XYZ file of C-alpha atoms in Angstrom:
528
model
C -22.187 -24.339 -12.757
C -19.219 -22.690 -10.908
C -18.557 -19.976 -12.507
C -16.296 -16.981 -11.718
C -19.084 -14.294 -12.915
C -21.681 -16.160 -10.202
C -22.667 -13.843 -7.943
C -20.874 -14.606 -4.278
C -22.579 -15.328 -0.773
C -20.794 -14.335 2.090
C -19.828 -17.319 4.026
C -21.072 -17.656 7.456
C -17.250 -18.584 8.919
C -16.105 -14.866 7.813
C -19.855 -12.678 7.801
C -19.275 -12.706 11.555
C -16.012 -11.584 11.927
C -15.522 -7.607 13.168
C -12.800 -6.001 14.801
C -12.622 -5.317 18.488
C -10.423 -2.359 18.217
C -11.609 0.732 18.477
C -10.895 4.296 17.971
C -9.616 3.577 14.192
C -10.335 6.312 11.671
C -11.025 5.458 7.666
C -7.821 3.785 6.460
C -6.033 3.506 3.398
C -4.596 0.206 2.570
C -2.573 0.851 -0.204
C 0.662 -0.669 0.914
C 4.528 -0.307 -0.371
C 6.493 -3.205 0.938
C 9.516 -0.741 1.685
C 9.310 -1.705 5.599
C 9.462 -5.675 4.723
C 7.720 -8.760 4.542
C 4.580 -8.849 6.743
C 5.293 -11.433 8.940
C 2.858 -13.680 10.504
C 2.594 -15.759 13.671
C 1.082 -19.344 14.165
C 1.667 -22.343 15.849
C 0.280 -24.301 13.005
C 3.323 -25.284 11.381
C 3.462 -27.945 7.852
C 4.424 -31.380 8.183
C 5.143 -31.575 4.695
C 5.686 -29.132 1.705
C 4.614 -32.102 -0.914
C 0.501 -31.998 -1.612
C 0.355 -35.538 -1.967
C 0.946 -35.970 1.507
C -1.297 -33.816 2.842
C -4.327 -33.827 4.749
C -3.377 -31.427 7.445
C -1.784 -28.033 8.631
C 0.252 -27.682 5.306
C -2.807 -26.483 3.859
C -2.510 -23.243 5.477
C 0.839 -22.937 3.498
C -0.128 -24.735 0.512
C -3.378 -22.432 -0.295
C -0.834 -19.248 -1.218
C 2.052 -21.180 -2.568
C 0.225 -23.515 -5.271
C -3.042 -23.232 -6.904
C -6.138 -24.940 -7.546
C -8.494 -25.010 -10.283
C -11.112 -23.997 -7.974
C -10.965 -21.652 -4.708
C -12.911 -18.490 -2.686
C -12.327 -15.404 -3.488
C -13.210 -13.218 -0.561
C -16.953 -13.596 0.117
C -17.325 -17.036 -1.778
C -18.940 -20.094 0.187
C -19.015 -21.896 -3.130
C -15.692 -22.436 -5.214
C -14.877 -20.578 -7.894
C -11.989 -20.553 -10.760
C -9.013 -19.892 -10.091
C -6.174 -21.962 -12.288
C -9.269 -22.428 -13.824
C -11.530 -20.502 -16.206
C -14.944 -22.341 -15.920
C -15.733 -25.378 -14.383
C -19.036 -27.548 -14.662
C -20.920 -30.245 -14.288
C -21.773 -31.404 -17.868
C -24.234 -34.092 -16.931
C -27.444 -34.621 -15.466
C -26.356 -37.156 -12.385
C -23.112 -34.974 -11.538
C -20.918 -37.599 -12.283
C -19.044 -35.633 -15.037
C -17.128 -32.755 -13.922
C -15.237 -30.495 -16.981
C -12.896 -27.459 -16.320
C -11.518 -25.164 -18.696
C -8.011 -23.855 -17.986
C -6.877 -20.562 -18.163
C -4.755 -19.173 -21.115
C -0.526 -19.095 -20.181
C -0.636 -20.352 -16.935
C 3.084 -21.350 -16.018
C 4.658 -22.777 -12.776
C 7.071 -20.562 -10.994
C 9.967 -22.114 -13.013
C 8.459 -20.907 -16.352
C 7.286 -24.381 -17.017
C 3.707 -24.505 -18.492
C 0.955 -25.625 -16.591
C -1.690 -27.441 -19.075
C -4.399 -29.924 -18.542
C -1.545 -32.834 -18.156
C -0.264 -31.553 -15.319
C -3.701 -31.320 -13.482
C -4.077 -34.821 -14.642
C -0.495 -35.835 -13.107
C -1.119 -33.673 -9.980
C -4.396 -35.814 -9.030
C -3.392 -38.721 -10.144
C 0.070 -39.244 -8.001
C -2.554 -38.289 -5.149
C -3.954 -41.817 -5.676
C -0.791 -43.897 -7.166
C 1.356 -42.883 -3.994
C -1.755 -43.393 -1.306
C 0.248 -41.675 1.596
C -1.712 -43.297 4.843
C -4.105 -40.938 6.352
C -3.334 -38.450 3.308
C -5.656 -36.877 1.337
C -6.627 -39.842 -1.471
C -9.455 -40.301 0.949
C -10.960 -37.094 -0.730
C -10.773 -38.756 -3.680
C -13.356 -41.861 -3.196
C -15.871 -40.641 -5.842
C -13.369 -40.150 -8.840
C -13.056 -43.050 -11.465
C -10.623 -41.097 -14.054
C -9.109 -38.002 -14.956
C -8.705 -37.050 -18.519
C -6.824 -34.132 -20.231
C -8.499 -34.634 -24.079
C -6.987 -30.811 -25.057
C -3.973 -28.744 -23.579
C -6.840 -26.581 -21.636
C -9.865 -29.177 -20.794
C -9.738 -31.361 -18.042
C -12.274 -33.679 -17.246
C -12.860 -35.718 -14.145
C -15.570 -38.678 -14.399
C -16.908 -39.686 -10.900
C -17.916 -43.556 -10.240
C -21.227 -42.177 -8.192
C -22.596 -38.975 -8.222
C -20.993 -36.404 -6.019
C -22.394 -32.816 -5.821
C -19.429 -32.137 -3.022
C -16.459 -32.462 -5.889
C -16.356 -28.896 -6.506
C -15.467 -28.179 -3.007
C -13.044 -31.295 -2.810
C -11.091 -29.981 -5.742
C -10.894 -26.504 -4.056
C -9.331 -27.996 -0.927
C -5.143 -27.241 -0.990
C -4.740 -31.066 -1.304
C -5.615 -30.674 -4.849
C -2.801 -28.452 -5.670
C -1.288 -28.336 -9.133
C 2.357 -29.294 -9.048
C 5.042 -29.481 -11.938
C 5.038 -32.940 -13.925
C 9.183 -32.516 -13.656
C 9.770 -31.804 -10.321
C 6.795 -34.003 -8.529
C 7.362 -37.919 -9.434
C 4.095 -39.482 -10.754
C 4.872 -42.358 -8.067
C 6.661 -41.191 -5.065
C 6.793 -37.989 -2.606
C 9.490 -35.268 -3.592
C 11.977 -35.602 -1.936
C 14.171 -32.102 -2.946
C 13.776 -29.185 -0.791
C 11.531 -26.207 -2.799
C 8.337 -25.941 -4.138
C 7.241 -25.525 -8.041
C 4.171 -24.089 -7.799
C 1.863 -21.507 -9.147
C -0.017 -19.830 -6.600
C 0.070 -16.465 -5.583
C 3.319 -16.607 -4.065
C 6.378 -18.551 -4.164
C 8.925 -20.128 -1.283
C 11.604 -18.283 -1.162
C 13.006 -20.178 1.469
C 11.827 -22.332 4.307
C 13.433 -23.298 7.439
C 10.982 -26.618 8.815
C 9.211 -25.523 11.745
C 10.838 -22.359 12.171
C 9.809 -19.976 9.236
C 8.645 -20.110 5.363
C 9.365 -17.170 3.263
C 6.836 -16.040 0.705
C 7.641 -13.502 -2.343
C 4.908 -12.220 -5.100
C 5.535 -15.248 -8.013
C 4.793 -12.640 -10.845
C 3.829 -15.147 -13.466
C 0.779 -16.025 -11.302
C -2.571 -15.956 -12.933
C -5.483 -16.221 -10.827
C -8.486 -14.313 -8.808
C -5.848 -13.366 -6.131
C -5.528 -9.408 -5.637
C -2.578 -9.324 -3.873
C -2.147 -6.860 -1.226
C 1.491 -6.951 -0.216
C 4.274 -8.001 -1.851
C 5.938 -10.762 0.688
C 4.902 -12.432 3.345
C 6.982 -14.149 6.238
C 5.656 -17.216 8.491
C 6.985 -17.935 11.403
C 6.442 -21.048 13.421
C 6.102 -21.204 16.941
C 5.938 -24.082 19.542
C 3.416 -22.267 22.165
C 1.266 -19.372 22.466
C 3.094 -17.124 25.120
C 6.169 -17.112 22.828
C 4.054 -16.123 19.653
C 2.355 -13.268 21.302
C 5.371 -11.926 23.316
C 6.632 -11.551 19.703
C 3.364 -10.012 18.433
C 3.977 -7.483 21.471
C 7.626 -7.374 20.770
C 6.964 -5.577 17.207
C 8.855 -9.406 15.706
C 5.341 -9.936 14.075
C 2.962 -8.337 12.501
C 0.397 -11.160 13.045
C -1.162 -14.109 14.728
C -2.743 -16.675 13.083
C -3.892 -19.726 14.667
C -2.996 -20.555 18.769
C -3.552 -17.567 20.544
C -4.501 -18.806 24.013
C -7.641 -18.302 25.229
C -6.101 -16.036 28.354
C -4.380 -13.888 25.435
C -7.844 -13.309 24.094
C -9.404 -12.752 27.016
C -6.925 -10.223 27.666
C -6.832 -8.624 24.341
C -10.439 -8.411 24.466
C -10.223 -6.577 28.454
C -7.316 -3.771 26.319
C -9.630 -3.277 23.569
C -11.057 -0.331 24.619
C -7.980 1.368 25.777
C -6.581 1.162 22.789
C -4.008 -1.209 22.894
C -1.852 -1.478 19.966
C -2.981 -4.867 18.861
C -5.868 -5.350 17.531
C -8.287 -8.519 17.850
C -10.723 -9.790 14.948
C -13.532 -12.192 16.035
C -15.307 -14.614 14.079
C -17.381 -17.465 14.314
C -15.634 -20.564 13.431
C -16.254 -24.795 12.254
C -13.247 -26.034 13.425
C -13.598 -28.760 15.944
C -11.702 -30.560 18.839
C -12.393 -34.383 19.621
C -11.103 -37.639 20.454
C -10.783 -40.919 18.463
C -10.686 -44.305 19.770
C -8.566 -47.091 18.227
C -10.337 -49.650 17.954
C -7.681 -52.551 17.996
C -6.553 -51.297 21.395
C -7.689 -54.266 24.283
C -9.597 -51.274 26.035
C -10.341 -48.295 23.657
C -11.625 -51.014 21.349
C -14.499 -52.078 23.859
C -17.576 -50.069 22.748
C -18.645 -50.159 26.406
C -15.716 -48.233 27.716
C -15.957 -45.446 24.845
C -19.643 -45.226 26.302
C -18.160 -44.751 30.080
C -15.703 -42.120 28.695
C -18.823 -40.298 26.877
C -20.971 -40.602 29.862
C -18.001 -39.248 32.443
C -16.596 -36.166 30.155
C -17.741 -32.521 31.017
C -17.252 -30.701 28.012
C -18.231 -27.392 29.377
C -16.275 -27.557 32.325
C -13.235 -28.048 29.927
C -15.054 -24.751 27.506
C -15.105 -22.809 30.435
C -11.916 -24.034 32.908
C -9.208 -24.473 30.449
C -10.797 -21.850 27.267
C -12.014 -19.388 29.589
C -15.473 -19.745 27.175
C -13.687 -19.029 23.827
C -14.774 -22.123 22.774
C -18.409 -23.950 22.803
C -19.136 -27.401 24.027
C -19.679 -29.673 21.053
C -22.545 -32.760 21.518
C -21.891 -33.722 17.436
C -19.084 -34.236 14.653
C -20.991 -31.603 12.412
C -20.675 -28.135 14.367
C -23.089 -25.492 14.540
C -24.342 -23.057 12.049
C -24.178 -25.859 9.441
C -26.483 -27.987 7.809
C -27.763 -31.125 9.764
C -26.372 -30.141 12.511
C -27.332 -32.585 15.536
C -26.854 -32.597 19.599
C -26.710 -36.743 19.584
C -24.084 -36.927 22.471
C -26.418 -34.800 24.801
C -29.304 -36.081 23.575
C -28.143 -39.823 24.214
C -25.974 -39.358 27.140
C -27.274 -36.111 28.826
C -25.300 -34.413 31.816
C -22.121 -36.125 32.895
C -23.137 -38.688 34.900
C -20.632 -41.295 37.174
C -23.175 -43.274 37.900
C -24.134 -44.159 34.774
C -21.085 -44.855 33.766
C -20.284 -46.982 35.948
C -23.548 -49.161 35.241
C -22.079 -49.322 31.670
C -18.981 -50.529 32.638
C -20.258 -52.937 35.306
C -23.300 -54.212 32.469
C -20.275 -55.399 30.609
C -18.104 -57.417 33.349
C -15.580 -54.491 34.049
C -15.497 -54.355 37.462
C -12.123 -52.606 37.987
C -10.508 -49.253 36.916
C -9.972 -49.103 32.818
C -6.558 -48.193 32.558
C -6.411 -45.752 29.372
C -3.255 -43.702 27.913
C -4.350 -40.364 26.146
C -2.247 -39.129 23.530
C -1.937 -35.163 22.481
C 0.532 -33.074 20.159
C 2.579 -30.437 22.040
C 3.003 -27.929 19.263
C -0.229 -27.661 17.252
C -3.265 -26.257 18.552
C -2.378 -24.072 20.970
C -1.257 -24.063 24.733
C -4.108 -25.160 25.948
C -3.892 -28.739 24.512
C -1.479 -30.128 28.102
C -4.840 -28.085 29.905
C -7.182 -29.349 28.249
C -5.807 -33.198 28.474
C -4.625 -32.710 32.402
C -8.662 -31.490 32.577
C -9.476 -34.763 31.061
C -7.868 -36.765 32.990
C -9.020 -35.555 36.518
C -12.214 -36.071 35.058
C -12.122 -39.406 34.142
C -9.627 -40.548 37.067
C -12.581 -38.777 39.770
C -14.939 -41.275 38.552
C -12.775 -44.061 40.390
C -13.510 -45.406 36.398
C -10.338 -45.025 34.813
C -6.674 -45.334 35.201
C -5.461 -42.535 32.994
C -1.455 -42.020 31.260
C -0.948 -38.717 29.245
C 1.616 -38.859 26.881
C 2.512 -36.553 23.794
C 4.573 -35.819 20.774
C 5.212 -32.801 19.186
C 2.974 -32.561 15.293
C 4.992 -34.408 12.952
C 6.129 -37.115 15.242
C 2.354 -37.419 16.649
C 0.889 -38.110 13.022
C 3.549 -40.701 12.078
C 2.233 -42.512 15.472
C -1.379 -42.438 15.352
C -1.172 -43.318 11.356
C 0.674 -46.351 12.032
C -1.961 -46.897 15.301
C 0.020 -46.393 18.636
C -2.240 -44.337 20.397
C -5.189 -45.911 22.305
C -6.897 -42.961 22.244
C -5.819 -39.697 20.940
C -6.790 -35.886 20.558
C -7.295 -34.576 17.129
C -8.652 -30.718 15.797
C -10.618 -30.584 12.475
C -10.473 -27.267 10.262
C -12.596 -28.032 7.528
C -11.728 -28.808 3.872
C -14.892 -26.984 2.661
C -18.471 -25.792 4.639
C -20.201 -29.041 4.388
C -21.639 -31.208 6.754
C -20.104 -33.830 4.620
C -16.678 -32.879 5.586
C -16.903 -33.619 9.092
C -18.433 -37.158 8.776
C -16.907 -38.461 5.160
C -13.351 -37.715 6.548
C -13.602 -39.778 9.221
C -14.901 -43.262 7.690
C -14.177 -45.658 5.597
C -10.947 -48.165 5.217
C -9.128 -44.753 4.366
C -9.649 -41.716 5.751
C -7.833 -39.061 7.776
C -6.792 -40.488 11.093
C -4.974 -43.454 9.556
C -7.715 -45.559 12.003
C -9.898 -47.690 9.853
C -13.802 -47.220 10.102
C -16.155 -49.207 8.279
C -19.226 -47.296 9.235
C -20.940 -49.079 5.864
C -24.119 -47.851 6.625
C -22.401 -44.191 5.882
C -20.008 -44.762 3.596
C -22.618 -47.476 1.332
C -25.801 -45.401 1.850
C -26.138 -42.033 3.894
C -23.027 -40.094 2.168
C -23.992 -41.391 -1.954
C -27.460 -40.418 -0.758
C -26.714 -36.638 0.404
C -23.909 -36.642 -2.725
C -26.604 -37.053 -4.821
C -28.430 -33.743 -4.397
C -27.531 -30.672 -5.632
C -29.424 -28.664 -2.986
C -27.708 -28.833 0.327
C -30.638 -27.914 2.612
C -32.115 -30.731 1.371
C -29.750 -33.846 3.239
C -30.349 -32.909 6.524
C -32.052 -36.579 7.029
C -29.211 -38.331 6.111
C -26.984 -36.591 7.918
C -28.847 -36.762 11.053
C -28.856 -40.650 10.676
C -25.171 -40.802 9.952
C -24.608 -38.789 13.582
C -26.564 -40.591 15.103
C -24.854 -43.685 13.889
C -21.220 -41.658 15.049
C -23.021 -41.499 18.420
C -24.167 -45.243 19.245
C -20.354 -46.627 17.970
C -18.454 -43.454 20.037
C -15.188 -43.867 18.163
C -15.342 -40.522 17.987
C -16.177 -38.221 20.519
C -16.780 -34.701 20.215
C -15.673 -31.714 22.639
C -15.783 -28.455 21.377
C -15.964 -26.053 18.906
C -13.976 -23.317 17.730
C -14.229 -19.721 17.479
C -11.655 -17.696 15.115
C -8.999 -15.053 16.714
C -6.738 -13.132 14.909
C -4.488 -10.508 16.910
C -2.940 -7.935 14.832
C -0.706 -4.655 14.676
C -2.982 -1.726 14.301
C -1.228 -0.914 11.608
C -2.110 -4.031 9.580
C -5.466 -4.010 7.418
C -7.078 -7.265 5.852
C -7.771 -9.973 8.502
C -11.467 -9.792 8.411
C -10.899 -10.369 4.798
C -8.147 -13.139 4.900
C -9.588 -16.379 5.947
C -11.389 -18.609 3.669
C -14.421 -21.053 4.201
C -12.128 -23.355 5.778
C -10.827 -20.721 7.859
C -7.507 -20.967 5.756
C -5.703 -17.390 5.584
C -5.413 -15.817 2.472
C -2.396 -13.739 3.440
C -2.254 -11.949 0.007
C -5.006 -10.017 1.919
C -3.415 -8.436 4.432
C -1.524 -5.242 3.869
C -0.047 -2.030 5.996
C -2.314 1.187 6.611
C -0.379 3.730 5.074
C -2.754 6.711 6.170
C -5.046 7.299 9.260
């Protein structure tokens, strides 16, 4: 059952995090909003304000503008209510899933939120089927039904112990019947919502304004009364504003040299501070497989058996990051090293064998696509790194090219890109979500994988049982199966880096299991 009583595990994501800074007193964090918004800095900016449509960066907006019937409170690795009041399986096979709503839950326009508009909300998910949006979540689900204003009930087609956590994600976000057509994206500016917070305004790609929505009712303590975002297209310009007193915050982008740096000032008291935390996010590249070259299994191989993931860990992320050898990161569940195991230290020779086995005789000629504005600074590095590596092997004929976010998706959903970078924040703390995601006719890179042997077998198998310690097997089998078809290939993995005023208290509480921030968290010191 997830109940909101349960008592909470700390999730591994957040137990690590501590603050750098030092020579900080007890604090107070009782904050008055008389200074202003506290305004926070990313270069993680939406592509879209409609839920439908997302299966991406707008999460980090949607989690404190809409709701969910399930979420994490601060501590949580398991979901918990939130729009809801209870939620559980009622069955045996956990195949029926029943939530209970809260009592006078409204959206932010004082219209009622009831167990219709959940229904709507997750049904126009599937009736509008954005490509590479988040209906791919939604595999397991036969129906929805809303039988009384406050039950919902969702009945699965298999059994799926991982619904909880899909339901949690942001995608899933309850939106007004009126204002969100059952059968199209929204197309007026605004949100209705009824999450902690409401858009005040929002300026795409440059800022969204957030304001306490007073008819919210949910687990959220809110710590401040508004909250600014600003969107930025690089790193340098982000943190020159952090040291500029413009923001209060960073969230997502810092480059590694800033951290490095940060890290060096720590101990003579700089006015920022820096909170470190282990992370699951993930960096890799995918393969299209309807490309004349990327779509030769040998050549993926080459690329596999040429790349030097920690030269590109330690040259271009100064070692903020860790070399990745598997879609499912460490510190979770069924976590495997297949792309060492299989392919070992980068190796030209090899390669070229590969290549050669196969009737390539000349250089591959490859184009690598990145986005300019999403992950950080390092993103040109880290491509310019992969190219010298794979154009030194006398292997490959390499073209960079890039987009900035919202033009990149668009392109890689309709299949331009040969072969193209991609970062992973996860939906929930499952090794699930970083294989499901990925396969399948639909899923979240708008590039078709069958993968049946997953999709058919491995992932119904693991859905199956309650117990998640219990599924390593089958995902070790479904990596391994990632590893012999190399349409995806692993690089690194993430660690978490928040830079902050001194004056600002909560980001050691404030991200999520999905390392989403909770910015109702954060909040001014008012005493030291």
């Amino acid at each position: 059952m997830f109940n909101r009583n349960r008592c909470l595990r700390r999730v591994a994501a957040i137990a690590a995090i501590s603050s750098l800074v030092t020579g900080c007193g007890v604090l107070s964090s009782d904050s008055s909003d008389d200074e202003g918004p506290i305004i926070v800095g990313t270069t993680s900016s939406p592509s879209t304000l409609d839920p439908a449509a997302s299966w991406d960066s707008s999460w980090e907006l949607f989690r404190n503008i809409y709701q969910t019937l399930l979420s994490y409170p601060v501590g949580a690795s398991t979901p918990q209510p939130d729009a809801a009041e209870s939620c559980e399986f009622s069955d045996s096979s956990n195949q029926v899933f029943r939530c209970e709503l809260r009592e006078g839950l409204t959206f932010s326009d004082g219209g009622t939120l009831d167990a219709k508009a959940v229904k709507h909300s997750i049904d126009r998910i599937r009736k509008i089927n954005v490509n590479g949006g988040p209906a791919g979540l939604l595999g397991s689900l036969e129906r929805v039904q809303a039988p009384s204003e406050r039950e919902v009930v969702f009945y699965l087609n298999k059994p799926d112990a991982t619904f909880p956590f899909v339901l949690a994600t942001p995608a899933m976000s309850i939106v007004a019947p009126d204002a969100y057509p059952a059968n199209a994206l929204r197309e007026e500016s605004g949100v209705v919502g009824s999450g902690p917070y409401t858009l005040q305004s929002y300026d795409e790609g440059k800022r969204a304004e957030l304001v306490r929505n007073d008819r919210y009712k949910g687990y959220a303590d809110r710590r401040n009364n508004a909250v600014t975002i600003r969107y930025f297209q690089d790193s340098g310009t982000m943190v020159k504003a952090l040291r500029d007193d413009q923001i209060h915050l960073t969230y997502r982008g810092l480059a590694a040299s800033d951290v490095i740096e940060f890290q060096g000032r720590a101990a003579k008291e700089e006015e920022i501070q820096l909170v470190e935390g282990s992370g699951t996010d993930i960096n890799y590249l995918v393969f299209n497989p309807k490309d004349p070259w990327a779509g030769k299994q040998e050549v993926r191989q080459a690329v596999a058996q040429v790349v030097d993931r920690a030269a590109i860990a330690h040259k271009v992320y100064k070692d903020t990051v860790d070399p990745l050898y598997s879609m499912v990161p460490k510190g979770l569940t069924g976590h495997t090293t297949g792309f060492f195991d299989d392919y070992g230290e980068p190796n030209v020779k090899k390669a070229r064998e590969i290549l050669t086995d196969a009737g390539i005789t000349e250089p591959v000629p490859l184009t690598l696509w990145y986005t300019t504005d999403r992950y950080g600074s390092e993103t040109a590095l880290e491509f310019k790194e992969l190219e010298r590596q794979l154009e030194a092997s006398k292997l490959f004929d390499v073209t960079l090219k890039s987009r900035p976010w919202k033009t990149y998706v668009e392109g890689y959903q309709k299949g331009q890109y040969p072969v193209f970078g991609r970062g992973w924040f996860p939906d929930f703390p499952d090794a699930d979500n970083f294989i499901a995601p990925f396969v399948g006719k639909q899923n979240a890179l708008g590039t078709p994988y069958e993968a049946t042997k997953i999709t058919t077998e491995l992932l119904p198998s693991s859905r199956r049982e309650s117990d998640r310690g219990n599924v390593v097997k089958q995902f070790e089998e479904a990596q391994q199966i990632l590893v012999d078809d190399v349409r995806l290939l692993p690089l690194w993995q993430g660690r978490q880096y928040v830079a902050a005023s001194r004056d600002i208290s909560g980001a050691e509480r404030a991200l999520d299991p999905s390392t989403i921030m909770m910015v109702w968290q954060l909040s001014r010191k008012t005493s030291w």
